[in-house]
Amino acid sequence: MTKNAKSDVNCSFFKIERLLKADLKKLMEIEKISFSHPWSLSLFEGELDNPSSTCLKILTKDSIFVGYIVTRDIVDETHILSIAVHPDFRRKGLAKMLIETCEKNFCGGKLLLLEVRVSNEPAIGLYKKLGFKQLYVRKRYYPDGEDAIVMEKKLCATAE
Ligand code: COA
């Protein structure tokens, strides 16, 4: 399947759609409660404008915005830049759905890559469950001095 060939994915209670500029207010609410050093609004606006980036949201069936993912294709790699789920909707498989949707429908790369704080046990648990492997530790990667674990997942080649 070519990149961006499929824009929406539905399951019984949640649906995944492309993120729009109009969603950014809701996104920023989740961003601010999810990260100690949240991204700014303008960083998300930049990703929405970047043709190499994929920005998706996950909604309840009543269209309540409950999470998002931002990825960017860089040559033959796809980087997960940001992912978060509203605290009230965690441990329901939504982050897994977001990443799997990117893998199946949007990733232009052969490799998925990401950085995660060494202290972020929920995220590390998520990525391990989805088959990511630790590559190495990047010392003092974050602005507050915390180390990052760099993780990767090789994507299977799909037949054209
Ligand atoms: N502790 C341990 N493992 C966890 C976990 C936790 N708190 N949360 C998720 N996992 C692992 C589990 O293996 C889980 O499967 P299980 O529920 O069957 O045991 C698997 O990940 C899938 O979890 P899922 O329900 O899809 O994750 P989620 O929707 O709760 O979202 C995060 C996970 C990390 C996105 C969410 O906790 C979050 O938004 N955190 C704040 C933002 C953040 O840290 N983003 C990642 C930056 S690198």
mmCIF file of C-alpha atoms and ligand atoms in Angstrom:
data_model
loop_
_atom_site.group_PDB
_atom_site.id
_atom_site.type_symbol
_atom_site.label_atom_id
_atom_site.label_comp_id
_atom_site.label_asym_id
_atom_site.label_seq_id
_atom_site.Cartn_x
_atom_site.Cartn_y
_atom_site.Cartn_z
ATOM 1 C CA MET A 1 0.000 0.000 0.000
ATOM 2 C CA THR A 2 1.334 3.441 -0.846
ATOM 3 C CA LYS A 3 1.876 6.048 1.855
ATOM 4 C CA ASN A 4 -1.315 7.864 2.830
ATOM 5 C CA ALA A 5 -3.449 5.551 0.709
ATOM 6 C CA LYS A 6 -5.826 5.013 3.626
ATOM 7 C CA SER A 7 -6.762 7.946 5.818
ATOM 8 C CA ASP A 8 -9.241 6.590 8.384
ATOM 9 C CA VAL A 9 -9.297 3.359 10.377
ATOM 10 C CA ASN A 10 -12.329 2.350 12.420
ATOM 11 C CA CYS A 11 -12.810 -0.177 15.187
ATOM 12 C CA SER A 12 -15.924 -0.578 17.332
ATOM 13 C CA PHE A 13 -15.297 2.157 19.889
ATOM 14 C CA PHE A 14 -12.465 4.274 18.527
ATOM 15 C CA LYS A 15 -11.557 5.691 15.158
ATOM 16 C CA ILE A 16 -8.295 7.050 13.783
ATOM 17 C CA GLU A 17 -8.333 10.039 11.451
ATOM 18 C CA ARG A 18 -5.905 12.603 10.141
ATOM 19 C CA LEU A 19 -5.107 15.410 12.569
ATOM 20 C CA LEU A 20 -6.289 18.875 11.496
ATOM 21 C CA LYS A 21 -5.222 22.364 12.597
ATOM 22 C CA ALA A 22 -8.635 22.659 14.289
ATOM 23 C CA ASP A 23 -7.652 19.769 16.595
ATOM 24 C CA LEU A 24 -4.550 21.451 17.994
ATOM 25 C CA LYS A 25 -6.271 23.079 20.982
ATOM 26 C CA LYS A 26 -7.449 19.661 22.220
ATOM 27 C CA LEU A 27 -4.091 18.126 21.360
ATOM 28 C CA MET A 28 -2.251 20.744 23.435
ATOM 29 C CA GLU A 29 -4.421 19.927 26.468
ATOM 30 C CA ILE A 30 -3.289 16.288 26.306
ATOM 31 C CA GLU A 31 0.307 17.271 25.468
ATOM 32 C CA LYS A 32 0.561 19.517 28.543
ATOM 33 C CA ILE A 33 -0.707 16.863 30.971
ATOM 34 C CA SER A 34 1.383 14.110 29.369
ATOM 35 C CA PHE A 35 4.878 15.606 29.192
ATOM 36 C CA SER A 36 7.133 17.447 31.655
ATOM 37 C CA HIS A 37 8.547 19.411 28.669
ATOM 38 C CA PRO A 38 5.612 19.689 26.230
ATOM 39 C CA TRP A 39 6.030 20.637 22.593
ATOM 40 C CA SER A 40 4.832 24.118 21.623
ATOM 41 C CA LEU A 41 1.805 24.676 19.416
ATOM 42 C CA SER A 42 4.050 25.940 16.615
ATOM 43 C CA LEU A 43 6.023 22.669 16.567
ATOM 44 C CA PHE A 44 2.804 20.738 15.899
ATOM 45 C CA GLU A 45 1.745 23.307 13.269
ATOM 46 C CA GLY A 46 5.100 22.750 11.567
ATOM 47 C CA GLU A 47 4.563 18.975 11.486
ATOM 48 C CA LEU A 48 1.063 19.447 9.988
ATOM 49 C CA ASP A 49 2.617 21.564 7.230
ATOM 50 C CA ASN A 50 5.474 19.114 6.597
ATOM 51 C CA PRO A 51 4.717 16.741 3.687
ATOM 52 C CA SER A 52 7.099 14.160 5.178
ATOM 53 C CA SER A 53 5.104 14.013 8.406
ATOM 54 C CA THR A 54 2.038 11.995 9.327
ATOM 55 C CA CYS A 55 -0.199 13.363 12.093
ATOM 56 C CA LEU A 56 -3.100 11.205 13.281
ATOM 57 C CA LYS A 57 -5.677 11.529 16.055
ATOM 58 C CA ILE A 58 -7.728 8.885 17.829
ATOM 59 C CA LEU A 59 -11.333 9.674 18.724
ATOM 60 C CA THR A 60 -14.061 7.898 20.645
ATOM 61 C CA LYS A 61 -17.070 6.897 18.566
ATOM 62 C CA ASP A 62 -18.662 10.131 19.890
ATOM 63 C CA SER A 63 -15.710 12.028 18.395
ATOM 64 C CA ILE A 64 -13.992 12.921 21.663
ATOM 65 C CA PHE A 65 -10.299 13.566 20.983
ATOM 66 C CA VAL A 66 -8.305 11.147 23.177
ATOM 67 C CA GLY A 67 -4.846 10.827 21.639
ATOM 68 C CA TYR A 68 -2.463 11.454 18.770
ATOM 69 C CA ILE A 69 0.723 10.405 17.038
ATOM 70 C CA VAL A 70 3.188 12.369 14.907
ATOM 71 C CA THR A 71 5.722 10.594 12.696
ATOM 72 C CA ARG A 72 8.153 11.866 10.084
ATOM 73 C CA ASP A 73 9.796 10.039 7.190
ATOM 74 C CA ILE A 74 13.500 10.799 6.950
ATOM 75 C CA VAL A 75 15.061 9.098 3.909
ATOM 76 C CA ASP A 76 14.300 5.385 4.501
ATOM 77 C CA GLU A 77 13.413 5.718 8.189
ATOM 78 C CA THR A 78 10.191 6.729 9.921
ATOM 79 C CA HIS A 79 10.654 8.523 13.243
ATOM 80 C CA ILE A 80 7.961 8.560 15.910
ATOM 81 C CA LEU A 81 8.206 12.162 17.106
ATOM 82 C CA SER A 82 5.316 12.304 19.545
ATOM 83 C CA ILE A 83 2.575 10.065 20.878
ATOM 84 C CA ALA A 84 0.214 10.570 23.801
ATOM 85 C CA VAL A 85 -3.129 9.319 25.057
ATOM 86 C CA HIS A 86 -5.367 11.166 27.527
ATOM 87 C CA PRO A 87 -4.805 9.709 31.045
ATOM 88 C CA ASP A 88 -8.472 8.656 31.316
ATOM 89 C CA PHE A 89 -8.112 6.491 28.210
ATOM 90 C CA ARG A 90 -4.754 4.783 28.866
ATOM 91 C CA ARG A 91 -4.282 0.973 28.968
ATOM 92 C CA LYS A 92 -7.073 0.468 26.435
ATOM 93 C CA GLY A 93 -4.760 -0.310 23.523
ATOM 94 C CA LEU A 94 -5.076 3.138 21.893
ATOM 95 C CA ALA A 95 -1.352 3.914 21.574
ATOM 96 C CA LYS A 96 -0.898 0.419 20.142
ATOM 97 C CA MET A 97 -3.666 1.158 17.596
ATOM 98 C CA LEU A 98 -2.030 4.457 16.631
ATOM 99 C CA ILE A 99 1.409 2.920 16.068
ATOM 100 C CA GLU A 100 0.044 -0.120 14.223
ATOM 101 C CA THR A 101 -2.023 2.157 11.960
ATOM 102 C CA CYS A 102 1.101 4.139 11.098
ATOM 103 C CA GLU A 103 3.045 0.953 10.453
ATOM 104 C CA LYS A 104 0.400 -0.505 8.141
ATOM 105 C CA ASN A 105 -0.765 2.558 6.263
ATOM 106 C CA PHE A 106 1.544 5.520 6.540
ATOM 107 C CA CYS A 107 5.179 4.563 7.123
ATOM 108 C CA GLY A 108 7.344 5.404 4.157
ATOM 109 C CA GLY A 109 10.451 4.001 5.864
ATOM 110 C CA LYS A 110 11.872 0.520 6.325
ATOM 111 C CA LEU A 111 12.690 1.217 9.937
ATOM 112 C CA LEU A 112 10.678 2.806 12.755
ATOM 113 C CA LEU A 113 12.845 4.777 15.169
ATOM 114 C CA LEU A 114 12.222 6.710 18.382
ATOM 115 C CA GLU A 115 13.774 8.134 21.521
ATOM 116 C CA VAL A 116 12.228 7.558 24.933
ATOM 117 C CA ARG A 117 13.212 8.804 28.402
ATOM 118 C CA VAL A 118 14.934 6.074 30.427
ATOM 119 C CA SER A 119 12.357 6.722 33.211
ATOM 120 C CA ASN A 120 9.297 6.350 30.947
ATOM 121 C CA GLU A 121 8.276 2.808 31.865
ATOM 122 C CA PRO A 122 4.789 2.928 30.255
ATOM 123 C CA ALA A 123 6.224 4.004 26.899
ATOM 124 C CA ILE A 124 9.141 1.543 27.057
ATOM 125 C CA GLY A 125 6.602 -1.211 27.889
ATOM 126 C CA LEU A 126 4.483 -0.161 24.918
ATOM 127 C CA TYR A 127 7.367 -0.158 22.449
ATOM 128 C CA LYS A 128 8.726 -3.514 23.670
ATOM 129 C CA LYS A 129 5.259 -5.035 23.348
ATOM 130 C CA LEU A 130 5.136 -3.826 19.741
ATOM 131 C CA GLY A 131 8.509 -5.387 18.911
ATOM 132 C CA PHE A 132 10.867 -2.417 19.233
ATOM 133 C CA LYS A 133 14.439 -3.231 20.306
ATOM 134 C CA GLN A 134 16.821 -1.008 22.246
ATOM 135 C CA LEU A 135 19.650 0.269 20.025
ATOM 136 C CA TYR A 136 21.667 2.387 22.470
ATOM 137 C CA VAL A 137 21.407 5.067 25.164
ATOM 138 C CA ARG A 138 21.880 8.707 24.152
ATOM 139 C CA LYS A 139 23.356 10.451 27.192
ATOM 140 C CA ARG A 140 21.718 13.708 28.404
ATOM 141 C CA TYR A 141 19.497 13.837 25.328
ATOM 142 C CA TYR A 142 16.661 15.768 26.992
ATOM 143 C CA PRO A 143 16.828 19.454 28.056
ATOM 144 C CA ASP A 144 16.664 18.456 31.750
ATOM 145 C CA GLY A 145 19.663 16.134 31.317
ATOM 146 C CA GLU A 146 17.820 12.805 31.278
ATOM 147 C CA ASP A 147 19.173 10.051 29.016
ATOM 148 C CA ALA A 148 17.188 8.695 26.070
ATOM 149 C CA ILE A 149 16.917 5.104 24.938
ATOM 150 C CA VAL A 150 16.940 4.902 21.137
ATOM 151 C CA MET A 151 14.694 2.080 19.933
ATOM 152 C CA GLU A 152 14.024 0.643 16.482
ATOM 153 C CA LYS A 153 11.679 -1.730 14.750
ATOM 154 C CA LYS A 154 12.367 -3.157 11.328
ATOM 155 C CA LEU A 155 9.288 -3.046 9.124
ATOM 156 C CA CYS A 156 8.484 -5.932 6.796
ATOM 157 C CA ALA A 157 8.735 -5.073 3.126
ATOM 158 C CA THR A 158 5.304 -5.003 1.463
ATOM 159 C CA ALA A 159 4.676 -6.219 -2.056
ATOM 160 C CA GLU A 160 3.781 -3.447 -4.523
HETATM 161 N N1 COA B 1 3.115 0.273 32.423
HETATM 162 C C1 COA B 1 3.650 -0.785 31.792
HETATM 163 N N2 COA B 1 3.371 -1.119 30.501
HETATM 164 C C2 COA B 1 2.531 -0.313 29.844
HETATM 165 C C3 COA B 1 1.939 0.828 30.437
HETATM 166 C C4 COA B 1 2.258 1.100 31.792
HETATM 167 N N3 COA B 1 1.728 2.163 32.432
HETATM 168 N N4 COA B 1 1.149 1.440 29.525
HETATM 169 C C5 COA B 1 1.235 0.709 28.400
HETATM 170 N N5 COA B 1 2.054 -0.348 28.579
HETATM 171 C C6 COA B 1 2.401 -1.392 27.617
HETATM 172 C C7 COA B 1 1.643 -2.667 27.967
HETATM 173 O O1 COA B 1 2.376 -3.773 27.462
HETATM 174 C C8 COA B 1 0.347 -2.480 27.188
HETATM 175 O O2 COA B 1 -0.317 -3.681 26.933
HETATM 176 P P1 COA B 1 -1.344 -4.279 28.048
HETATM 177 O O3 COA B 1 -2.235 -3.149 28.483
HETATM 178 O O4 COA B 1 -2.056 -5.366 27.310
HETATM 179 O O5 COA B 1 -0.486 -4.775 29.177
HETATM 180 C C9 COA B 1 0.878 -1.911 25.902
HETATM 181 O O6 COA B 1 1.931 -1.026 26.303
HETATM 182 C C10 COA B 1 -0.153 -1.173 25.065
HETATM 183 O O7 COA B 1 -0.636 -0.118 25.851
HETATM 184 P P2 COA B 1 -1.690 0.938 25.300
HETATM 185 O O8 COA B 1 -2.959 0.794 26.075
HETATM 186 O O9 COA B 1 -1.772 0.870 23.810
HETATM 187 O O10 COA B 1 -0.960 2.306 25.715
HETATM 188 P P3 COA B 1 -1.709 3.665 26.096
HETATM 189 O O11 COA B 1 -2.822 3.944 25.146
HETATM 190 O O12 COA B 1 -2.022 3.644 27.545
HETATM 191 O O13 COA B 1 -0.563 4.744 25.788
HETATM 192 C C11 COA B 1 1.442 5.948 26.334
HETATM 193 C C12 COA B 1 0.779 4.559 26.239
HETATM 194 C C13 COA B 1 2.918 5.766 26.679
HETATM 195 C C14 COA B 1 1.329 6.674 24.978
HETATM 196 C C15 COA B 1 0.680 6.756 27.444
HETATM 197 O O14 COA B 1 1.023 6.208 28.709
HETATM 198 C C16 COA B 1 1.004 8.243 27.447
HETATM 199 O O15 COA B 1 0.343 9.026 26.759
HETATM 200 N N6 COA B 1 2.041 8.632 28.217
HETATM 201 C C17 COA B 1 2.450 10.058 28.282
HETATM 202 C C18 COA B 1 3.103 10.492 26.980
HETATM 203 C C19 COA B 1 4.324 9.629 26.662
HETATM 204 O O16 COA B 1 5.103 9.269 27.543
HETATM 205 N N7 COA B 1 4.505 9.342 25.356
HETATM 206 C C20 COA B 1 5.639 8.550 24.897
HETATM 207 C C21 COA B 1 6.825 9.408 24.670
HETATM 208 S S1 COA B 1 8.237 8.470 24.110
#
